[in-house]
Short mmCIF file of C-alpha atoms and ligand atoms in Angstrom, two decimals:
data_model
loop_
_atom_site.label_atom_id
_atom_site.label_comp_id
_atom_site.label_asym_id
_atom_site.label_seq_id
_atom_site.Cartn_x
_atom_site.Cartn_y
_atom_site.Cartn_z
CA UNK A 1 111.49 77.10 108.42
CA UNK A 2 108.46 76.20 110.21
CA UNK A 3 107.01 72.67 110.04
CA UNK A 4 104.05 73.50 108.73
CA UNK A 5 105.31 75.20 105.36
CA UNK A 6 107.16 71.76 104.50
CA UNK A 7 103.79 69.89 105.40
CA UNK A 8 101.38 72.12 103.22
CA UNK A 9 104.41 72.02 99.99
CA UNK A 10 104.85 75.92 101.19
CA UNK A 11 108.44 77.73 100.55
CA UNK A 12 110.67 77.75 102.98
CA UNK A 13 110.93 81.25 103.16
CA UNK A 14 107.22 82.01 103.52
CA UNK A 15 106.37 84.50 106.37
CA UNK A 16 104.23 82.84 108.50
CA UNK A 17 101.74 84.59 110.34
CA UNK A 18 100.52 81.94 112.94
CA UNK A 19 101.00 77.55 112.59
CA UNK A 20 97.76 76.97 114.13
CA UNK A 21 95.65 77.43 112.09
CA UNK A 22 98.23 77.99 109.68
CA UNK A 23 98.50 81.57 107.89
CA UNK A 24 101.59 82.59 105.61
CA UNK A 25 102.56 84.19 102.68
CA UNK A 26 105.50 84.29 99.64
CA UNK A 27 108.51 87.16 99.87
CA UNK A 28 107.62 89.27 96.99
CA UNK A 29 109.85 88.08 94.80
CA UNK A 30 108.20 84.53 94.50
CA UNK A 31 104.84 86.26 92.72
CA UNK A 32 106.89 88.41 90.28
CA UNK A 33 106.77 88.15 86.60
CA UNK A 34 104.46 85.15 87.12
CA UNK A 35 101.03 85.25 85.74
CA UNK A 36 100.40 81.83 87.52
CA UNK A 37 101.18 81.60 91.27
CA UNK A 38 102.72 78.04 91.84
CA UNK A 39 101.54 76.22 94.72
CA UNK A 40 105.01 76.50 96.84
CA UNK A 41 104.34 80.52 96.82
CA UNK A 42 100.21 81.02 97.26
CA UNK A 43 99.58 82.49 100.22
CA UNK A 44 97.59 80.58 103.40
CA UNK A 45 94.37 82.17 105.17
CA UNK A 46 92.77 79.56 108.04
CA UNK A 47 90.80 80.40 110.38
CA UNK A 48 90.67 76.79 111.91
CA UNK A 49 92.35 73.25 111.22
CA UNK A 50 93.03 72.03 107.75
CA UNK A 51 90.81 69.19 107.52
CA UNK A 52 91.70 65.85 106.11
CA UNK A 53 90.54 65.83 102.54
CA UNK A 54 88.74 62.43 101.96
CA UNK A 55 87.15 63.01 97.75
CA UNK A 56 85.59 59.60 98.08
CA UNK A 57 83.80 60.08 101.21
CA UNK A 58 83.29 64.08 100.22
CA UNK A 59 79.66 65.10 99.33
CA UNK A 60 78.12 68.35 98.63
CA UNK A 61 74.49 69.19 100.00
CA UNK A 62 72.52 72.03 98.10
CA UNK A 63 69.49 72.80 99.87
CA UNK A 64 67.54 76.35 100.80
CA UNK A 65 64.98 78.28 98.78
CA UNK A 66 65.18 75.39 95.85
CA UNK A 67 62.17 72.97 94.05
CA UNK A 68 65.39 69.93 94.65
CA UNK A 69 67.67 70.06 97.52
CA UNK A 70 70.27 67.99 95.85
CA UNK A 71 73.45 65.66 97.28
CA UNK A 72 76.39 65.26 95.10
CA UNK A 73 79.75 63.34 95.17
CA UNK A 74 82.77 64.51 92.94
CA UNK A 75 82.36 61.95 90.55
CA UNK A 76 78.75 63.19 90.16
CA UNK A 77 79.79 66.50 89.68
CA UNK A 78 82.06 65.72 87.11
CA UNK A 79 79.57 63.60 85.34
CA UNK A 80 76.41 65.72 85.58
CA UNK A 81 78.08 69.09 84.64
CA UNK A 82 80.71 70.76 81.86
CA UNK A 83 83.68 71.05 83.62
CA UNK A 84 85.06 74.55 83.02
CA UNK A 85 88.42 76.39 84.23
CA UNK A 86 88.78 80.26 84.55
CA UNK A 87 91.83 81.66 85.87
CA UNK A 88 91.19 83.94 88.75
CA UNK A 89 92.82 86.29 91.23
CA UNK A 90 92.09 85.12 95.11
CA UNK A 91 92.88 88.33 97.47
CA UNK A 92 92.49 88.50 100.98
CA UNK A 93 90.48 91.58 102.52
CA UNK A 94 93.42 91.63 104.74
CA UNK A 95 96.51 92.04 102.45
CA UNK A 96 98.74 94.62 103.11
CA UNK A 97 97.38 95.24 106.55
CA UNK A 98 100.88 96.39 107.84
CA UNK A 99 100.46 99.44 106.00
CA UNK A 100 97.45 100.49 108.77
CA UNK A 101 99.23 99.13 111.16
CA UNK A 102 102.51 101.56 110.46
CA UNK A 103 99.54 104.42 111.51
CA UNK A 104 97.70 102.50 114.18
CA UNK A 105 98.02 99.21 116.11
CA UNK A 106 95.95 96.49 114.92
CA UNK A 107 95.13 94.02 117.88
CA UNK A 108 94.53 90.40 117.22
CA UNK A 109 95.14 90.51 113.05
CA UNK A 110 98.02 89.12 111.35
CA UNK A 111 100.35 92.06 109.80
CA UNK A 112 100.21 90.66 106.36
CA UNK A 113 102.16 92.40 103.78
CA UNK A 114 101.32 92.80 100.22
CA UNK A 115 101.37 88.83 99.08
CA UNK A 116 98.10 87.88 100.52
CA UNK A 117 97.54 87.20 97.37
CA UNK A 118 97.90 85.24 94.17
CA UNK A 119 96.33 84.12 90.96
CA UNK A 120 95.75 80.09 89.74
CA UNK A 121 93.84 78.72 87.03
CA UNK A 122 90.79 77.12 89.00
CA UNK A 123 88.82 74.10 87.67
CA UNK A 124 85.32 72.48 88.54
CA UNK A 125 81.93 73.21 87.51
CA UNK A 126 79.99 76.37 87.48
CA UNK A 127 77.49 77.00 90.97
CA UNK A 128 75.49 78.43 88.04
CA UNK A 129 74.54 74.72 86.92
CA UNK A 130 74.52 73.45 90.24
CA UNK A 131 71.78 75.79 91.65
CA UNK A 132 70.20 75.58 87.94
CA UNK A 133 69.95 71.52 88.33
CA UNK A 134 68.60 72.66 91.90
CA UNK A 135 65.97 74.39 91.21
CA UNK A 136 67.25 77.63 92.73
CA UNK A 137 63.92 80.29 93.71
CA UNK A 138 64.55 83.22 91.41
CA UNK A 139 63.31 85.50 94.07
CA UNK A 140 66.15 84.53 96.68
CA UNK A 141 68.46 87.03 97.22
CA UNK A 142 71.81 85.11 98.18
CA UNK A 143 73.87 81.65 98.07
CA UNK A 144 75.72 80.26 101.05
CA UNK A 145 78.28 78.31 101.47
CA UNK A 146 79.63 76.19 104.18
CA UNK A 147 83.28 74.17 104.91
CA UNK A 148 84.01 71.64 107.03
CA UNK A 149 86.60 73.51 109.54
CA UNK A 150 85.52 74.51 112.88
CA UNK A 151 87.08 77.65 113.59
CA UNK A 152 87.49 78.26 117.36
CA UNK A 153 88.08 81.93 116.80
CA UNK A 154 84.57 82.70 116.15
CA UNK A 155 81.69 83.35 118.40
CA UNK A 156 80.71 80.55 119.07
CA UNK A 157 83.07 78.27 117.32
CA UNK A 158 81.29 77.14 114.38
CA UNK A 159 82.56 76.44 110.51
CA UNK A 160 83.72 78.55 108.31
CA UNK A 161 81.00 80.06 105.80
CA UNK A 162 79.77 82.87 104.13
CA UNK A 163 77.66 84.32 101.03
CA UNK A 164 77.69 85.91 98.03
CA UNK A 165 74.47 87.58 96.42
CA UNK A 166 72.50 85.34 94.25
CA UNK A 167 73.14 87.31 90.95
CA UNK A 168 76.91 86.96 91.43
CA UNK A 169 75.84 82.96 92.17
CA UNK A 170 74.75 82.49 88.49
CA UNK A 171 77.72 84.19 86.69
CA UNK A 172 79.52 82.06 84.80
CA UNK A 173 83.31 82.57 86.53
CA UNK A 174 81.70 81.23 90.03
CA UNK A 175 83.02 77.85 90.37
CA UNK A 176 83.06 74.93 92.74
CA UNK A 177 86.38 73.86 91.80
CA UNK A 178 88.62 70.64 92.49
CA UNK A 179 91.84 71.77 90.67
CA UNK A 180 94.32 74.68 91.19
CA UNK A 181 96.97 75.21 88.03
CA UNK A 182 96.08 71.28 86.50
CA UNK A 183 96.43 70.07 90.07
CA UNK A 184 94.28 68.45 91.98
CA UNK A 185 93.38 71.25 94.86
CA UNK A 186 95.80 70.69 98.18
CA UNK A 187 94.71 70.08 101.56
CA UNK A 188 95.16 73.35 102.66
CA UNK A 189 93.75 74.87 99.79
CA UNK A 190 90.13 73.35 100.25
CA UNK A 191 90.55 69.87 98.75
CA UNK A 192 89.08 68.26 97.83
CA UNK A 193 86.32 71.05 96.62
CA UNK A 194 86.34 74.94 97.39
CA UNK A 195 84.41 78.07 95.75
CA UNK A 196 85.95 80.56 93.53
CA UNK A 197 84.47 83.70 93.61
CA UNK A 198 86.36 85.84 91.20
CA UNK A 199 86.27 89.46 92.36
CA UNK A 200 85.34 88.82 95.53
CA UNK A 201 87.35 89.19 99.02
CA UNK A 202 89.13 85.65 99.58
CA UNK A 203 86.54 84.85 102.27
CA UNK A 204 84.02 84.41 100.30
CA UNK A 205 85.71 81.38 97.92
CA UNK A 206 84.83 79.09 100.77
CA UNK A 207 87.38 76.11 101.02
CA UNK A 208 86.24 72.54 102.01
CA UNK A 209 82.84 73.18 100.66
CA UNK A 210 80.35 71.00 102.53
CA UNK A 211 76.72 72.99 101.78
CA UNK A 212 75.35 75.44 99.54
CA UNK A 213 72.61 76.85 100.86
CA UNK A 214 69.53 79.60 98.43
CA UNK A 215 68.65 81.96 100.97
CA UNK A 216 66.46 85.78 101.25
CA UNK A 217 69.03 86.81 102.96
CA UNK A 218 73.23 86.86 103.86
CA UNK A 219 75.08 84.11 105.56
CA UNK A 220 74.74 84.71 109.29
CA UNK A 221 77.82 82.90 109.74
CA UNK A 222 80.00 84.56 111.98
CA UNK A 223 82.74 85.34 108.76
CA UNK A 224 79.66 86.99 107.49
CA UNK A 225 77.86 88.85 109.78
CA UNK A 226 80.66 89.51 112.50
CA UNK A 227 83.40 89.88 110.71
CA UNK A 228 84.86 90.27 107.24
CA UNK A 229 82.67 94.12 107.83
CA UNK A 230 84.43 97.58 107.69
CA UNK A 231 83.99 99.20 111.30
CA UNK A 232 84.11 102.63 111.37
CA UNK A 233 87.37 104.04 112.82
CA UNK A 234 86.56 104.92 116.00
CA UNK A 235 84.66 101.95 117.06
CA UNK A 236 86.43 99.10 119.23
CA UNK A 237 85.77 96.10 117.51
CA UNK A 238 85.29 93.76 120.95
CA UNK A 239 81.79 96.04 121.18
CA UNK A 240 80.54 94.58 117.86
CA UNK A 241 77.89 92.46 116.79
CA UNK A 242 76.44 90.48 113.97
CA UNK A 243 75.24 93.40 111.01
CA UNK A 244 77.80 96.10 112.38
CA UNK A 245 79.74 98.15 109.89
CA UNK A 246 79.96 97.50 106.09
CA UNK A 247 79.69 94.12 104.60
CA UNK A 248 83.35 93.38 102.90
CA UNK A 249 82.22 91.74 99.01
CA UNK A 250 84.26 93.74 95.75
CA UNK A 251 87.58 94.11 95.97
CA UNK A 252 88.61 97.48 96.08
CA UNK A 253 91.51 98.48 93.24
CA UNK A 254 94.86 97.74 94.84
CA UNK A 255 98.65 97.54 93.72
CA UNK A 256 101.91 96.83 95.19
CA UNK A 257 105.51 96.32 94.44
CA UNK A 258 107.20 92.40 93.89
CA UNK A 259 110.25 93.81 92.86
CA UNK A 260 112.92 94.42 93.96
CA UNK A 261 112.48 93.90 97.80
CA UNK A 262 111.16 96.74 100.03
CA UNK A 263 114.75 97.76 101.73
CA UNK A 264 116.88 96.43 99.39
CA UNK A 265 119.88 97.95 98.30
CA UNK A 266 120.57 99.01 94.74
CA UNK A 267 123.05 100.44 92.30
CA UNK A 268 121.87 104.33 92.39
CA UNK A 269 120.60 105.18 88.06
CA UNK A 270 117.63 103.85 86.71
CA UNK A 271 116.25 100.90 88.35
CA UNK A 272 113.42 98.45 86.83
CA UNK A 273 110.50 98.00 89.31
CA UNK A 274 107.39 95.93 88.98
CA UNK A 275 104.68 94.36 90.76
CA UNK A 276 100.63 93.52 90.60
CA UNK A 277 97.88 96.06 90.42
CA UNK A 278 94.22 93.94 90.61
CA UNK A 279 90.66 96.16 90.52
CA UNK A 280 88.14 93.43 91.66
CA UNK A 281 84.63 93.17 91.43
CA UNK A 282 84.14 92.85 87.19
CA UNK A 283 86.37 96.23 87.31
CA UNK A 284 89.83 95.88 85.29
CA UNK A 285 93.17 97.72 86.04
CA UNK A 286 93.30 100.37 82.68
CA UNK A 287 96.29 102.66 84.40
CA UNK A 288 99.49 101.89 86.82
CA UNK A 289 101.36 105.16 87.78
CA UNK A 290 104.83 105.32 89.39
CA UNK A 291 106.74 108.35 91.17
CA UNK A 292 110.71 108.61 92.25
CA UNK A 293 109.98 111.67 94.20
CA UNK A 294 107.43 111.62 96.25
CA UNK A 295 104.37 111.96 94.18
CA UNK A 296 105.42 115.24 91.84
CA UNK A 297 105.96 113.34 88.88
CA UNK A 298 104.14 110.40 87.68
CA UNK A 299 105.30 108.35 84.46
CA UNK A 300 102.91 105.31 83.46
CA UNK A 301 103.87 101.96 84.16
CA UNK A 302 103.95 99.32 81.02
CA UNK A 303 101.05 97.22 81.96
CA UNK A 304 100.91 93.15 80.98
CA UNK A 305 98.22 91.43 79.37
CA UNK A 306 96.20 90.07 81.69
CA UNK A 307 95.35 86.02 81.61
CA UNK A 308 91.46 86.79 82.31
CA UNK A 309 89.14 89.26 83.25
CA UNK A 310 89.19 88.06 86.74
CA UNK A 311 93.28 88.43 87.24
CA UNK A 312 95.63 90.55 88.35
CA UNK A 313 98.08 92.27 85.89
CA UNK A 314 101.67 93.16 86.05
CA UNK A 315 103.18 95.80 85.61
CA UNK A 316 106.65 97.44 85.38
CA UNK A 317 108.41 100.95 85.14
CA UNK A 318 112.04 102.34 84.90
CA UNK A 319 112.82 104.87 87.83
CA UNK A 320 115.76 107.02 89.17
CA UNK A 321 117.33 105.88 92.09
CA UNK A 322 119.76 108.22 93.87
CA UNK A 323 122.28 107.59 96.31
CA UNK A 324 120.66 106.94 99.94
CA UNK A 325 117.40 106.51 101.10
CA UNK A 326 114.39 106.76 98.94
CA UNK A 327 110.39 105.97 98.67
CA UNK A 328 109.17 104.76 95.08
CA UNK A 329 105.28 105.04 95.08
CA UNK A 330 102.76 103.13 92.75
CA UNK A 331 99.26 103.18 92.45
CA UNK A 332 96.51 102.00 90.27
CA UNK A 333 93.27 102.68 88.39
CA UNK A 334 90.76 101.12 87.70
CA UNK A 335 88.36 100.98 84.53
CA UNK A 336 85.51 102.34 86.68
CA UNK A 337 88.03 105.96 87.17
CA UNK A 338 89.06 104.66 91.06
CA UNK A 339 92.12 105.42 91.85
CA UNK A 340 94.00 104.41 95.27
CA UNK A 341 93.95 106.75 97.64
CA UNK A 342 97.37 108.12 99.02
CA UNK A 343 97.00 107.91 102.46
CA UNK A 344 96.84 104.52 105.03
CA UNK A 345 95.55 106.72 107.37
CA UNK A 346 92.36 107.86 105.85
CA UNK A 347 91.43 104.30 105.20
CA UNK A 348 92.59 102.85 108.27
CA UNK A 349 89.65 100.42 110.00
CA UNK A 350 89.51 98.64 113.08
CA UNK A 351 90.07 95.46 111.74
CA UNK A 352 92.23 96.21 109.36
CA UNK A 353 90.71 95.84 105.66
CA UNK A 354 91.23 96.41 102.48
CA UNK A 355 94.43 98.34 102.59
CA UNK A 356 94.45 100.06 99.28
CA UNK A 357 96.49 102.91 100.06
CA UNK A 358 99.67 103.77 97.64
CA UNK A 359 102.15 101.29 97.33
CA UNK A 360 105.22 102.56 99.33
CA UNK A 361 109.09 100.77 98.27
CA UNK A 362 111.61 101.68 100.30
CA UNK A 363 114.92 101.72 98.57
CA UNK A 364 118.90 102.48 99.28
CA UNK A 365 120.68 103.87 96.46
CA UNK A 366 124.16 102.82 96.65
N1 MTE B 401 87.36 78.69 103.76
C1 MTE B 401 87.34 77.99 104.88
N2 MTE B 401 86.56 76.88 104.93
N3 MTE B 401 88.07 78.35 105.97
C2 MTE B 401 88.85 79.48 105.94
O1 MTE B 401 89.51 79.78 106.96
N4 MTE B 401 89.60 81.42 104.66
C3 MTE B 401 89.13 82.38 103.64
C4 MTE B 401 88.90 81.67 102.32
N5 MTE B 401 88.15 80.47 102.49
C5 MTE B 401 88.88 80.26 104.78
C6 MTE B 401 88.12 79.80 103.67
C7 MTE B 401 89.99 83.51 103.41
S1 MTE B 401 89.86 84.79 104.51
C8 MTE B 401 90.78 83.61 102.29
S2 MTE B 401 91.64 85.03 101.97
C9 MTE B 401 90.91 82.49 101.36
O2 MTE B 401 90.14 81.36 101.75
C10 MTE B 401 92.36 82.07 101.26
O3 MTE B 401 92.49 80.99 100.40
P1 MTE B 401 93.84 80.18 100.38
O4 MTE B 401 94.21 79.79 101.78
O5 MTE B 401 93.57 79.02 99.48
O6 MTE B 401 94.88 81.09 99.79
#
């Protein structure tokens, strides 16, 4: 078990990507069935060193295109605004990167699998009163948002930032939040304040929030403008600058197994899978298909209820499992008619985004 994962109240069992900065995530089996990720199993994405979270000395400076650049502490957060608590799914643009890696080596980025992500019920106030009490100019275009950890892996080393549009800003599930599941937020989780932004790539729910920041224009943080972008294939990334390829914001619909394990061996007859489908942006899942033989024949998953419309939902399905090796496919849809494309290949990106190929299980019939 590595020493970090005991430090940061991780399972031992995570897969850790790197220690420092620190970058793990749950076996599959840790998310299933649970609406509500506990703490032990929610996956890690640093780009730099968890800082020490200090709430009393912690303030919050909101400055930019507003009539009152403002300063707050937590306690005058909590005082000035209703505190409210929406239950979101966070999901890293680069879960289930291993999949594009399988057709192409990926250079430099962690292989993560398909538990990048993971759902909590966030509380803290809404940016929408914040930048309200602010003064925010109607005619800026986005909000930034800065932490406190120097990352050393960007160009130059600066903190770690980023933006969301100003429209998304105001909506009501955008939260600077101080709790995660009726806990006060962890260390490495941003504590002692970080920004939700349901339906939004995990980058942009900036942890360790230091400064938000009305602008005409994107973040040109380096997590902004240099990364966190969708290159086209063919171009090598170490050519890149700031405003190359596609700006990473939505989530794109996505699914994968949590159960059973990918490789695991089991009785051959029918076989209960399950696992997460979430659509991002203010898209729901609507549809989960599954296939036992390579894609011919689809039968629907039973889908869960979902806790909010900013979460994932669960799903589950009955297949046939013969004896030896087989592939049991998934794949989602969501309520704007997108479904997941079949093939890692034809979405497969320099960097290695937003994965949202078929889910592929591999299982052994015995
Ligand atoms: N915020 C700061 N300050 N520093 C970071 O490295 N990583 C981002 C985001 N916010 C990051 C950050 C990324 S890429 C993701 S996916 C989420 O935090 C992960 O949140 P978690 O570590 O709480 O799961």
């Amino acid at each position: 078990m590595s020493r970090e994962a005991a430090i940061y109240g991780k399972r031992r069992d995570m897969t850790v990507h790197g220690t420092e900065p620190f970058n793990a995530e749950p076996p599959r089996a840790a998310l299933a069935d649970r609406m509500l990720t506990p703490l032990e199993a929610f996956y890690c994405r640093n780009h730099g060193p968890v800082p020490a979270a200090d709430a009393a000395a912690w303030r919050l400076t909101v400055d930019g295109l507003v009539a009152r650049p403002s300063s707050w502490t937590l306690a005058g957060l909590r005082d000035r605004f209703a505190v409210h608590s929406e239950t979101a799914t966070l999901q890293c643009a680069g879960n289930r990167r291993a999949g594009l890696v399988e057709v192409r080596d990926i250079p430099g980025e962690a292989p993560w699998g398909p538990t990048a992500t993971a759902t909590a019920r966030w509380t803290g106030v809404r940016l929408a009163d914040v930048l309200d009490d602010a003064g925010a100019d109607p005619a800026a275009t986005d909000v930034a948002f800065l932490g406190t950890d120097v990352s050393e892996q960007a160009t130059p080393p600066q903190e770690f930032g980023g933006s969301i549009p100003l429209r998304k800003a105001r909506m009501p599930e955008v939260l600077l939040a101080w709790a995660m599941n009726g806990e006060p937020l962890a260390p490495v989780h941003g504590a002692p304040v970080r920004v939700v932004v349901p339906g939004y790539i995990g980058a942009r729910s900036v942890k360790w929030v230091q400064r938000v920041t009305v602008a005409d224009g994107p973040s040109e943080n380096f997590f902004q403008a240099s990364t966190y972008r969708l290159l086209p294939p063919d171009v090598d990334p170490a050519t890149t600058g700031p405003g190359d390829g596609v700006p990473l914001g939505l989530v794109a619909v996505n699914s994968d197994f949590l159960a059973p394990d990918d490789g695991a061996e089991v009785p051959a007859g029918p076989t209960r899978v399950s696992g997460y489908a979430f659509a991002g942006g203010d898209r729901t899942v609507v549809r989960v298909d599954v296939s036992d033989d390579g894609g011919a024949r689809w039968i629907q998953a039973e889908l869960g209820e979902p806790a909010s419309p900013w979460a994932w939902r669960h799903w589950s399905a009955t297949v046939d499992v013969r004896p030896g090796a087989q592939e049991i496919l998934a794949r989602a849809w969501d309520s704007s008619a997108a479904l997941q494309p079949a093939d890692p290949a034809s979405v497969w990106n320099p960097k290695g985004y937003v994965n949202n190929s078929w889910a592929r299980l591999r299982l052994h019939g015995r």
